[in-house]
Coordinates of C-alpha atoms in Angstrom, one line a residue:
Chain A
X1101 CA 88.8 155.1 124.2
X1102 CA 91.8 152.8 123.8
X1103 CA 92.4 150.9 120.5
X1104 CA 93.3 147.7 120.6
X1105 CA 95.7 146.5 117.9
X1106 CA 96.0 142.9 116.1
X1107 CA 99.2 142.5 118.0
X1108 CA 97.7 142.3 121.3
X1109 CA 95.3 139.9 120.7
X1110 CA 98.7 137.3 119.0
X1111 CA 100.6 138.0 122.4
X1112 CA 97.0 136.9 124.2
X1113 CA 96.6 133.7 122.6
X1114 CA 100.0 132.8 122.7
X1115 CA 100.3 133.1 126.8
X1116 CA 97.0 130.9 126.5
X1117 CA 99.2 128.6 124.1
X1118 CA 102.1 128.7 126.6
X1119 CA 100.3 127.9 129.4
X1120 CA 98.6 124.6 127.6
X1121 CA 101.5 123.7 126.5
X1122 CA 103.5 123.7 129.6
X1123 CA 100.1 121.9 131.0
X1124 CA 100.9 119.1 128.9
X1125 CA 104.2 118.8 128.8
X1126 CA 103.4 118.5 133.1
X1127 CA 100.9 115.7 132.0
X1128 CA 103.3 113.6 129.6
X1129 CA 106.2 114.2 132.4
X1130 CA 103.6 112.7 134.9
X1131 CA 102.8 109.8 132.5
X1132 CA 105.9 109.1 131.7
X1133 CA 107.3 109.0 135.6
X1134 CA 104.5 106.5 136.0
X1135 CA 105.7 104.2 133.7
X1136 CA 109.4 104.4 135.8
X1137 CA 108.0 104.1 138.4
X1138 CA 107.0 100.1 138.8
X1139 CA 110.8 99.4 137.4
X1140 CA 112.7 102.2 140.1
X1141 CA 110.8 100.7 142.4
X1142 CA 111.4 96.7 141.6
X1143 CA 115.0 97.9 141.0
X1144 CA 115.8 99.3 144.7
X1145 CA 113.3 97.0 145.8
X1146 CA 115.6 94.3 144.9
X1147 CA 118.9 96.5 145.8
X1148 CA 117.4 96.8 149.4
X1149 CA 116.5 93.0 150.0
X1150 CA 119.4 91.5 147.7
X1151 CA 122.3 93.8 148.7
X1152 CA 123.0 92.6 152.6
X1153 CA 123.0 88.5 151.1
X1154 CA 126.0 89.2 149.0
X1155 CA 128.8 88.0 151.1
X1156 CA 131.9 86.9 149.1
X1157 CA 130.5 83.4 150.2
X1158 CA 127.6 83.8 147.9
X1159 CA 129.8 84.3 144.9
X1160 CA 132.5 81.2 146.1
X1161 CA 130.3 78.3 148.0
X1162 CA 127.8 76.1 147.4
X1163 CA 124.2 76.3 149.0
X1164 CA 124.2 75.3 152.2
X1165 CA 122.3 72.2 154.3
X1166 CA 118.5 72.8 154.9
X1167 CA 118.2 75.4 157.5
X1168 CA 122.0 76.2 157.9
X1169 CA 123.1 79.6 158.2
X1170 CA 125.7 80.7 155.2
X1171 CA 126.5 79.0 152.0
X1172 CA 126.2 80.8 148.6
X1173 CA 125.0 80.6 144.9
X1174 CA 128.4 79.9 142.9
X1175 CA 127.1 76.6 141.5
X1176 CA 123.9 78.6 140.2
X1177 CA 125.8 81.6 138.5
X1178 CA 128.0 79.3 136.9
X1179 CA 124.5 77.3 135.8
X1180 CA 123.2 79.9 134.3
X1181 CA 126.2 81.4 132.5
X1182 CA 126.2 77.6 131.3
X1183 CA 123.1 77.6 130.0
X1184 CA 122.8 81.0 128.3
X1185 CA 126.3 79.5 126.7
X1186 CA 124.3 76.3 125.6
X1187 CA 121.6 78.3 124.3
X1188 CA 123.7 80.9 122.3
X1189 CA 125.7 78.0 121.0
X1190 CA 122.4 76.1 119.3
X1191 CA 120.0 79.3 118.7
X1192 CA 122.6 81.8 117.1
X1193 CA 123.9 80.1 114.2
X1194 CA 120.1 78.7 113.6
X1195 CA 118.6 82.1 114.2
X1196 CA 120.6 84.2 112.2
X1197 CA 120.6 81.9 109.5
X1198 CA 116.6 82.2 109.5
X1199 CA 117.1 85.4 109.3
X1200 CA 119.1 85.9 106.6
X1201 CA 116.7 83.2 104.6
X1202 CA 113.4 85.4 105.7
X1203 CA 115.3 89.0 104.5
X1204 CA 117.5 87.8 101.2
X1205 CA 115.5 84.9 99.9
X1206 CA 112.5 84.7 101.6
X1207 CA 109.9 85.2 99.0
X1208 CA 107.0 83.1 98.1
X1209 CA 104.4 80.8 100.1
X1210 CA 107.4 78.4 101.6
X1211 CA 109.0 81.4 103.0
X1212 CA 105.6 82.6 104.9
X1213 CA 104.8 79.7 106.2
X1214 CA 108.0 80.2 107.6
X1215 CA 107.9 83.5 108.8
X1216 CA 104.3 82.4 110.4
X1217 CA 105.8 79.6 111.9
X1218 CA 109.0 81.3 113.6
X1219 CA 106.3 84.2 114.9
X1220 CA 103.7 81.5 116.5
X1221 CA 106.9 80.2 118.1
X1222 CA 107.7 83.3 119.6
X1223 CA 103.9 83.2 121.1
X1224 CA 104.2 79.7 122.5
X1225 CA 104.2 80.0 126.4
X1226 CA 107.8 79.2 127.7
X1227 CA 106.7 76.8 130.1
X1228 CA 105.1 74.6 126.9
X1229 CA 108.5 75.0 125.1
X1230 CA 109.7 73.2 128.8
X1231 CA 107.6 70.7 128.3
X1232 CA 107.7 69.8 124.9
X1233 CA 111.6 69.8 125.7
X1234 CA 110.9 67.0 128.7
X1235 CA 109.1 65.1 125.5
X1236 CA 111.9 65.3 123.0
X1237 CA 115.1 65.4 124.9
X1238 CA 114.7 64.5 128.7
X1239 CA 112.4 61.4 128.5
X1240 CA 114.7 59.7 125.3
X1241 CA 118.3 60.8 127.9
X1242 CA 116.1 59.4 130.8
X1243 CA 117.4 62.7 133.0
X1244 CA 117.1 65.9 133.4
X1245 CA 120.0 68.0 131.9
X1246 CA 122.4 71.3 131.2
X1247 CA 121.8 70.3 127.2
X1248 CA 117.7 70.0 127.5
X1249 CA 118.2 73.4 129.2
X1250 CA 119.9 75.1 126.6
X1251 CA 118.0 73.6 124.0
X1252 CA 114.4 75.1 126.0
X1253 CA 116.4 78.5 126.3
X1254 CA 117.2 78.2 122.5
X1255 CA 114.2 77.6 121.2
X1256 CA 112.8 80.6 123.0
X1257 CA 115.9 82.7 121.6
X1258 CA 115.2 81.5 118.4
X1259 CA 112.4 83.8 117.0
X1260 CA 113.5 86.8 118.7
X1261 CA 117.3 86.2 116.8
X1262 CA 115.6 85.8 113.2
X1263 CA 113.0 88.7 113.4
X1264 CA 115.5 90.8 114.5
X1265 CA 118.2 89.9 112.2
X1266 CA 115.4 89.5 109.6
X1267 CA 114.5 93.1 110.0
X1268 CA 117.8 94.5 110.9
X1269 CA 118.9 93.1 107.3
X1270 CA 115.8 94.4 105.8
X1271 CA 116.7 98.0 106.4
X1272 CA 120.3 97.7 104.1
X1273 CA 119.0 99.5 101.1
X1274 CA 118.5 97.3 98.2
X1275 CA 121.0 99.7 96.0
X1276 CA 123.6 98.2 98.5
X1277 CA 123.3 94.9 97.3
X1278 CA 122.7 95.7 93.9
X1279 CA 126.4 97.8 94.0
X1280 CA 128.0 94.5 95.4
X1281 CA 126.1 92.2 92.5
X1282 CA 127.8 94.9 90.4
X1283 CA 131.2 94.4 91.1
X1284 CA 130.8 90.5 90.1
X1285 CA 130.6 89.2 93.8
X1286 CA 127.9 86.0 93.9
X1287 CA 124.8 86.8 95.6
X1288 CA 125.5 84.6 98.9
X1289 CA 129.0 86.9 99.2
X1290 CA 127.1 89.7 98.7
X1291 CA 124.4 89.0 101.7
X1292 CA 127.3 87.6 103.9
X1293 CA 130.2 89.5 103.4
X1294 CA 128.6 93.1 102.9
X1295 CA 125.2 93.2 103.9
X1296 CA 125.2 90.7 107.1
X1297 CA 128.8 92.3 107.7
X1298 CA 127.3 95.8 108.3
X1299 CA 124.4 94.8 110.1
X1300 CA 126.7 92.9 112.7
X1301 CA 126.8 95.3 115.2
X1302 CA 122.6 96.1 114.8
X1303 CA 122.3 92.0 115.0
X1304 CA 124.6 91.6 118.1
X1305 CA 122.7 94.0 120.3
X1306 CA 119.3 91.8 119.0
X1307 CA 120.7 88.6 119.9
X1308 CA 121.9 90.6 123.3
X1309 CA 118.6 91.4 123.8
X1310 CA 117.2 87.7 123.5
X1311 CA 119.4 86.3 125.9
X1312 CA 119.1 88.9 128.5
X1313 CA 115.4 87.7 128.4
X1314 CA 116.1 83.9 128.0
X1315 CA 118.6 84.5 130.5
X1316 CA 115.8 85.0 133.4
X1317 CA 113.3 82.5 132.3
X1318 CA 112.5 79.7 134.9
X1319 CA 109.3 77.7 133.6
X1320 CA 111.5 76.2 130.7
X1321 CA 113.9 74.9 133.2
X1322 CA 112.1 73.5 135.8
X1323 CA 112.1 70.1 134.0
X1324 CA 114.8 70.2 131.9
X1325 CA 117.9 71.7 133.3
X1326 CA 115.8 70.6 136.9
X1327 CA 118.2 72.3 139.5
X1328 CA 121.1 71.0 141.2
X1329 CA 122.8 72.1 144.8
X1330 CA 125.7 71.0 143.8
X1331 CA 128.9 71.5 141.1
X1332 CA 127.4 70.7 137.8
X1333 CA 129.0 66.9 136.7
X1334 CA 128.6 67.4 133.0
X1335 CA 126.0 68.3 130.2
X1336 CA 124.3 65.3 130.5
X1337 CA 123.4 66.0 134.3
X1338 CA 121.1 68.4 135.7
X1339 CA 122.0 71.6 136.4
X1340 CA 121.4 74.5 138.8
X1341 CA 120.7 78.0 137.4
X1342 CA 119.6 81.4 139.5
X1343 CA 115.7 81.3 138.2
X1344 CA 115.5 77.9 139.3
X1345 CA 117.1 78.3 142.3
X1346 CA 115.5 81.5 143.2
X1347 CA 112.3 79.8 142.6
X1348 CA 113.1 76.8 145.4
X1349 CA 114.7 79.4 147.6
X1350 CA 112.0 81.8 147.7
X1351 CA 109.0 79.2 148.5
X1352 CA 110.8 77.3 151.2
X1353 CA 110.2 78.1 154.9
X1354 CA 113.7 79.0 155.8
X1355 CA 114.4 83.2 156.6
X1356 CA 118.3 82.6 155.0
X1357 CA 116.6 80.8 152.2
X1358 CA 114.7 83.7 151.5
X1359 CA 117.7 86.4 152.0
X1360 CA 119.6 84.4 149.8
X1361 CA 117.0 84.6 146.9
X1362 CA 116.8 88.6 147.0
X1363 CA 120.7 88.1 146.6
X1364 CA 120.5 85.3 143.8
X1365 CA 117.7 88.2 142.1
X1366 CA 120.0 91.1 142.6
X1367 CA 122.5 89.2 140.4
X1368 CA 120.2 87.9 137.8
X1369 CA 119.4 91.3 137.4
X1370 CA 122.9 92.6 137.3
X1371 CA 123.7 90.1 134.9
X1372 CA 120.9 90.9 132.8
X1373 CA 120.7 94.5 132.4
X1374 CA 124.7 94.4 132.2
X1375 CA 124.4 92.8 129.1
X1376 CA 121.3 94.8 128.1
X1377 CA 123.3 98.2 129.0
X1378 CA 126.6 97.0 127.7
X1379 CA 125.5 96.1 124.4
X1380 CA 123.5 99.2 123.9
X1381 CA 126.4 101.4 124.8
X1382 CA 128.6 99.7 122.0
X1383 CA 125.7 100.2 119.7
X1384 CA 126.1 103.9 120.4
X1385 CA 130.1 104.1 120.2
X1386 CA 129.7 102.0 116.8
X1387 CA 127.2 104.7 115.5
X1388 CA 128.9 107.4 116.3
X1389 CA 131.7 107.0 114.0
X1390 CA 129.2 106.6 111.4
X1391 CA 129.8 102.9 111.4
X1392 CA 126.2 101.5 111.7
Chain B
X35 CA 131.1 84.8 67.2
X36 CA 132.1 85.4 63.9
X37 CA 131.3 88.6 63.0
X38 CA 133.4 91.2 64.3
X39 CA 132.1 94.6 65.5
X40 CA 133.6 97.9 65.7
X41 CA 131.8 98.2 68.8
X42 CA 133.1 97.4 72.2
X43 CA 129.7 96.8 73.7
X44 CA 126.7 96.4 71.2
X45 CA 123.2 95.5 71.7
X46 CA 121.1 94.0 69.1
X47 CA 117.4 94.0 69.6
X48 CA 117.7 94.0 73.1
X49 CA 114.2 94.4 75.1
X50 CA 113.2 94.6 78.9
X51 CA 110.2 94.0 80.9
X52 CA 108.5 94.2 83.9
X53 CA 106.2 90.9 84.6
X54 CA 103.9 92.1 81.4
X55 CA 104.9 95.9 81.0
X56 CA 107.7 96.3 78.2
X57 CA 110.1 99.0 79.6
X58 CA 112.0 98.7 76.7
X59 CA 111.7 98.6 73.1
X60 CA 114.0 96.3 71.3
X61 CA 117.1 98.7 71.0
X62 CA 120.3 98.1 69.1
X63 CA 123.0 100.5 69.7
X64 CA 126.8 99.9 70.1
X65 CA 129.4 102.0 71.7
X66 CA 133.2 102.2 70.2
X67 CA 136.1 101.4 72.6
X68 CA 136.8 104.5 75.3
X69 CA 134.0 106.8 74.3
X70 CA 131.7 108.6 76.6
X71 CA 127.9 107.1 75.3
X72 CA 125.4 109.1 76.8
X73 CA 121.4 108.1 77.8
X74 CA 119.3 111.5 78.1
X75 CA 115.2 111.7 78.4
X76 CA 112.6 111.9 80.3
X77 CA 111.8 110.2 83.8
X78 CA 110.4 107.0 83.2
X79 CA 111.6 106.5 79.6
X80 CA 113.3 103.0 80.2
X81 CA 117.0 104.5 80.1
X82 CA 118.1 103.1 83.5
X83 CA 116.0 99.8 82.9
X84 CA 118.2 99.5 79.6
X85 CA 121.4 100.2 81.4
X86 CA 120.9 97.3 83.8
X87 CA 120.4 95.1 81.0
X88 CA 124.0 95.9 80.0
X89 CA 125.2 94.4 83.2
X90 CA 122.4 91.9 83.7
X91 CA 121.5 93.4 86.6
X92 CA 117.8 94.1 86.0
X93 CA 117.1 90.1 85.9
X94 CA 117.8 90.7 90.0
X95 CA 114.6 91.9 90.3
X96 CA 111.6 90.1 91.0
X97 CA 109.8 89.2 88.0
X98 CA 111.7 91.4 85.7
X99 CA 113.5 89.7 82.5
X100 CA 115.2 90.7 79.1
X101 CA 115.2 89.7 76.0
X102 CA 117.4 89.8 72.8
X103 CA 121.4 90.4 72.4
X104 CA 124.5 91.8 73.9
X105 CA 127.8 91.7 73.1
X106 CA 130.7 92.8 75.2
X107 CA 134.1 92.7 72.8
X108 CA 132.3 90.1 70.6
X109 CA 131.3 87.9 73.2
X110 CA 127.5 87.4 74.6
X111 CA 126.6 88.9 77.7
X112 CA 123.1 87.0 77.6
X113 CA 123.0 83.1 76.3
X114 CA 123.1 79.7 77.7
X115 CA 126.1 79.2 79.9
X116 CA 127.5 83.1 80.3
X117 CA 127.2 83.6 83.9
X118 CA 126.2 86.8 85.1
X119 CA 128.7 87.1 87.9
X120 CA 131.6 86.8 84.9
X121 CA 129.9 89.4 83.3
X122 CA 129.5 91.9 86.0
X123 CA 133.1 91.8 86.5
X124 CA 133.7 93.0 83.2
X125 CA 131.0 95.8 83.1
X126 CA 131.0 98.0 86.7
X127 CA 128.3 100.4 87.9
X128 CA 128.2 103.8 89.7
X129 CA 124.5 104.6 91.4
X130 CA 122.3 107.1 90.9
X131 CA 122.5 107.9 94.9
X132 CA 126.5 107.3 96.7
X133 CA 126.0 103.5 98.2
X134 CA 129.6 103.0 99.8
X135 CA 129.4 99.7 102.0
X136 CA 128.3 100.3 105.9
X137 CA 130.7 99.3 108.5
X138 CA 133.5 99.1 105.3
X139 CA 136.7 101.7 105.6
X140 CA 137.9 103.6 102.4
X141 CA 140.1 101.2 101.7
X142 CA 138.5 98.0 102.3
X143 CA 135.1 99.9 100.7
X144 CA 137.5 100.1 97.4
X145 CA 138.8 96.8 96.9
X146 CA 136.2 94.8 98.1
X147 CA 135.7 93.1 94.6
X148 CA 139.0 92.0 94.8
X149 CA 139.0 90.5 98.4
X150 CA 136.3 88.7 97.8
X151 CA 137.3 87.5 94.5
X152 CA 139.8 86.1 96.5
X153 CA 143.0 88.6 96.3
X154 CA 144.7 88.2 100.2
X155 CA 147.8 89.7 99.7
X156 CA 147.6 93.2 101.6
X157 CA 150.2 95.0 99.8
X158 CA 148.9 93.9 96.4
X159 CA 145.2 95.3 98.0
X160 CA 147.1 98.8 98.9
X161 CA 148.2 99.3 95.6
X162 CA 145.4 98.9 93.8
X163 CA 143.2 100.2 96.2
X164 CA 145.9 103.5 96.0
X165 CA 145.6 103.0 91.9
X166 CA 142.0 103.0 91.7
X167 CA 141.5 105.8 94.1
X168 CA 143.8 108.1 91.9
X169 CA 141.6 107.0 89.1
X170 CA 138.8 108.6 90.6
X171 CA 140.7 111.5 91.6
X172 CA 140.0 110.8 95.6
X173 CA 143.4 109.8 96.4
X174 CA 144.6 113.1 97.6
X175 CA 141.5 114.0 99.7
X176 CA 141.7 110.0 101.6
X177 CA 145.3 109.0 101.5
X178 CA 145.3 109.8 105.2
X179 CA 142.3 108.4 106.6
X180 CA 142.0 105.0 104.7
X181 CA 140.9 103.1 107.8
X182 CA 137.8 106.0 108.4
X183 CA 134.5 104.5 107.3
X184 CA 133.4 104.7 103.5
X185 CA 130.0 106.5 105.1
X186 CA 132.3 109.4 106.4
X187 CA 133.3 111.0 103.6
X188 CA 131.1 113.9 101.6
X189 CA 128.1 112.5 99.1
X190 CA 130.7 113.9 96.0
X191 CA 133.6 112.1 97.7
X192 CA 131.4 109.0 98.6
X193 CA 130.6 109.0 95.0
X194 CA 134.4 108.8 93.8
X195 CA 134.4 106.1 96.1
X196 CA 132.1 104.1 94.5
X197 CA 133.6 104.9 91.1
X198 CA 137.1 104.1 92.8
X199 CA 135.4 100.9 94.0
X200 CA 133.9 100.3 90.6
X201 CA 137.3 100.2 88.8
X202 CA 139.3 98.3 91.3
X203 CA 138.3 95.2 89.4
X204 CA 138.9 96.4 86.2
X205 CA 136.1 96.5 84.0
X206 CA 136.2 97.1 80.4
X207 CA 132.7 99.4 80.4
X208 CA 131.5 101.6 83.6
X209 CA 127.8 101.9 83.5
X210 CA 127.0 105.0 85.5
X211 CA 123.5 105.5 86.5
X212 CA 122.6 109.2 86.6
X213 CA 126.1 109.9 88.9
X214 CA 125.3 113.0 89.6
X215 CA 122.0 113.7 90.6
X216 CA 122.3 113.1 94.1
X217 CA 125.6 116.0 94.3
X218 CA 125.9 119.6 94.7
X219 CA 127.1 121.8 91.7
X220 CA 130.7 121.4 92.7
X221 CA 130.9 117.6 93.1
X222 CA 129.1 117.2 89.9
X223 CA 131.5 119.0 88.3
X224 CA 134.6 117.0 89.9
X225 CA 132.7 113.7 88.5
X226 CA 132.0 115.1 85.0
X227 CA 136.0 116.0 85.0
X228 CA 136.9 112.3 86.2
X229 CA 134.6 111.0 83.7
X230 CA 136.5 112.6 80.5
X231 CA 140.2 111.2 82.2
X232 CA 138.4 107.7 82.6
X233 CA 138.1 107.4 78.6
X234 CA 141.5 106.6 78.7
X235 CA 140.7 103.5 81.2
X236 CA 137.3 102.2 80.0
X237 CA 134.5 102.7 78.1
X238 CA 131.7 104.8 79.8
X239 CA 127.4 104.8 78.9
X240 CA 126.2 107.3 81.2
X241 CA 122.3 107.7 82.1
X242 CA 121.3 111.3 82.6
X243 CA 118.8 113.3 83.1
X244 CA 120.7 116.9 82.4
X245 CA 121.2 117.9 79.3
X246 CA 124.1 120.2 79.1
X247 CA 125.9 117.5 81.2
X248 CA 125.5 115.0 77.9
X249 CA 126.6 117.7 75.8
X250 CA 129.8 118.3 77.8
X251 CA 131.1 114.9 78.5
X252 CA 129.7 112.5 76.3
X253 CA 130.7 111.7 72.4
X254 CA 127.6 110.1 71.8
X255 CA 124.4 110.8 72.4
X256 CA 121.1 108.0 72.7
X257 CA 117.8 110.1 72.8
X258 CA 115.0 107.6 74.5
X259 CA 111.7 108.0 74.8
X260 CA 108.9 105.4 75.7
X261 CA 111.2 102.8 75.9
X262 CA 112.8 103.5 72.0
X263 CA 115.7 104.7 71.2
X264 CA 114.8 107.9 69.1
X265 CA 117.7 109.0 67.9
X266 CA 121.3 107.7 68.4
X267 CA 124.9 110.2 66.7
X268 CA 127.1 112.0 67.6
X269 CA 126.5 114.5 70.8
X270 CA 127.4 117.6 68.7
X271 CA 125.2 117.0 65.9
X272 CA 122.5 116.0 67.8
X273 CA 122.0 118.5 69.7
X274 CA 122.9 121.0 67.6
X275 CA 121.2 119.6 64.3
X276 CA 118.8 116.9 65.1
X277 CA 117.0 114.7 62.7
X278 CA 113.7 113.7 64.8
X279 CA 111.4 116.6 65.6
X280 CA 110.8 115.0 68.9
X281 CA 114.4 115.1 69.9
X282 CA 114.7 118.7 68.8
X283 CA 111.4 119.6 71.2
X284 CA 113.0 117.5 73.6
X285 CA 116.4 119.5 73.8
X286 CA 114.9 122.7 73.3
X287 CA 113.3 121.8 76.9
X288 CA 109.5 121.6 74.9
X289 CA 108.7 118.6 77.4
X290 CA 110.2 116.0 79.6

């Protein structure tokens, strides 16, 4: 007759336990490889097909004639670059200054009809920001241009920048401020010079974040920025960028055409996840000296 | 004003709220050039609430307000045309919890009043940030890594920090909101030290919620409970011979 002691039934349920566990951890490993899976997979998708298109040419020369063997993207890189320039240049200061008003003052019904407003924005399809764009900026210049381009791409970075900064700001302890009221500093030096001052780094990597997205959009510029094969002649003058001009590559007939969009989409990406990655990694250095 | 006080900082009357709640009780105390005043009683009593009236900082928040008088060296703190900012440079605070600047270094954490009152020069900054920091005792522990970030340092030493920070403009009074209770036994210690040399400096009313740390540091002694001042003399006596019942059950750890 053997005894069995307490212990022995502990170690039993805990190799049952063990073996669940290890079960789900297989299951969340599964789910989560899932998930990676559609972006490893558009990634070297795009690696595979973009890769063999980028001669130097692509980077240096313009598009070539309809049908013609070589040519490049340069004037569409530069576009682009140009635009997300335009659109930083007329969403930042805009943005962040919403939200600093939403954080530090916003209190009251004014301030959430304006926080109601800035988040419908954000919910407005990009292709209706294009058009209302056309209404207001294209149709009174009586052409297509770089400037109703980077207005369009502003207005889409505009609700993403002031939620962000908006909440970024939001998490600065309210002792923080109350310490810089203490020492005799006006309120606006207080929010600008201490509390927006330490956030800077948490608000950079949120307005990185907006114009990595902006910086792919295509329905906005279709008719406003419009497209262009050649050099850009101005700000007032249409303008090429890669969406666009992946876009018109990618549905035309022409085999290079289509080689040359996979390229034109392996450098949008670059550029886009280069910022994304960039800005994150400063984020990290930044917090790692304690230095949020 | 007229009448001259022998007080350095006087209230008379003085009364908070919150929206319709009265935190406190009209109060009139006063507090004699460099002495240690110290604010003991229970939580919720209305001793921090009547601190930040001192400084006019509890009008920052959101439906709170006070009412009645406050003079700072015969001159109103509250009244048509004293602006708060002017007054706040003349009364500084120290936090219950260490609340050094993010993204600031030691040194631009401790004269940052001044650099944004508008001081530019940097050698003038260095040697008042190197003044103040001595002040608080911190000088020794920092003088080597002034460009480190404020949020580096220990909770104790963030804490000198702030009181470094705090004196940089010079205030006349240093309102210190329960310094201590954030810091381990050793820190505490350091501050209650530093508090004793500042007496010399300014004039110090210090919220607490221990006891024996009012009896050690402090030269007078403000009991409060439900937003009144119970009892207000000397530390000594009071807590070694005191006149209200519910001071003595107080002290003698009955309740709070």
């Amino acid at each position: 007759m053997s005894r069995r002691y307490f212990g022995d039934y502990v170690f039993r349920s805990y190799g049952w336990r063990h073996l669940q566990s290890r079960v789900m951890i297989g299951l969340l490993a599964a789910a989560c490889g899932l998930v990676l899976l559609p972006l490893f997979s558009i990634l070297g998708y795009v690696v595979w097909q973009g890769l063999p298109a980028l001669e130097p040419a692509f980077f240096t020369q313009l598009p070539g004639s309809v049908g013609e063997a070589g040519g490049g993207m340069a004037n569409a890189i530069v576009g682009t670059l140009t635009l997300v320039g335009l659109a930083l240049l007329l969403g930042l200061p805009w943005g962040i200054a919403l939200g600093i008003y939403l954080s530090e003052y916003g209190r009251g019904r004014f301030a959430s009809v304006v926080r109601f407003s800035v988040d419908m924005l954000s919910s407005v399809p990009s292709i209706i920001i294009g058009l209302f764009v056309y209404a207001w900026v294209v149709i009174p210049m009586k052409r297509f241009s770089a400037v109703s381009g980077g207005v369009a791409l502003a207005l889409l970075m505009l609700p993403t920048v002031a939620r962000s900064t908006e909440e970024l700001l939001k998490l600065v302890p309210g002792h923080v401020r109350e310490a810089g009221l203490a020492l005799g500093l006006p309120r606006w030096k207080v929010i600008l010079r201490i509390v927006v001052r330490g956030s800077l780094g948490a608000i950079a990597t949120g307005v990185a974040l907006a114009l990595a997205r902006v910086a792919g959009e295509t329905a906005p510029l279709l008719f406003t920025a419009f497209g262009n094969r050649y050099w850009n002649q101005g700000l007032d003058q249409p303008i090429a960028s890669l969406p666009v001009q992946i876009f018109n590559y990618a549905i035309s007939p022409y085999e290079e055409w289509h080689r040359q969009a996979w390229g034109g989409s392996l450098v949008l990406i670059a550029l886009v996840l280069g910022l994304n990655i960039s800005m994150r990694a400063a984020l990290r250095r930044k917090g790692k000296t304690g230095d949020s | 004003m007229t009448t001259t006080s022998p007080f350095l900082l006087e209230t008379r009357g003085l009364s908070a709220w919150f929206g319709n709640a009265q935190a406190v009780k009209p109060t009139t105390l006063g507090c004699a050039a460099n002495t240690v005043t110290a604010i003991i009683g229970p939580s919720g009593c209305g001793k921090s609430t009547f601190l930040r009236c001192l400084n006019r900082l509890h009008e920052e928040v959101p439906g709170a307000r006070a009412q009645g008088e406050v003079f700072l060296e015969n001159g109103p703190v509250y009244g048509p045309g004293v602006d708060p900012v002017a007054v706040r440079r003349k009364i500084g605070m120290v936090f219950q919890k260490p609340n050094p600047f993010p993204a600031l270094s030691i040194l631009e954490n401790t004269v940052v009043g001044l650099r944004l009152a508008g001081v530019r020069r940097k050698n003038v900054l260095r040697e008042l940030a190197e003044r103040s920091l001595r002040l608080a005792a911190l000088w020794d522990e920092v003088k080597d890594k002034l460009d480190q970030p404020g949020m580096s340092l220990s909770g104790g030493q963030q804490q000198r920090l702030c009181i470094a920070r705090a004196l940089a403009v010079e205030p006349r009074v240093l309102l210190m909101d329960e310094p201590t209770s954030a810091l381990d036994p050793v820190s505490t210690a350091r501050i209650e030290e530093l508090v004793t040399e500042l007496k010399k400096e300014v004039t110090v009313v210090i919220v607490t919620h221990n006891m024996q740390q009012a009896a050690r540091i402090s030269d007078r002694t403000a009991f409060f409970l439900l937003g009144e001042v119970v009892e207000f003399g000397e530390t000594s006596r009071l807590f070694t011979n005191p006149v209200d019942p519910r001071t003595e059950r107080y002290i003698t750890g009955r309740f709070g």
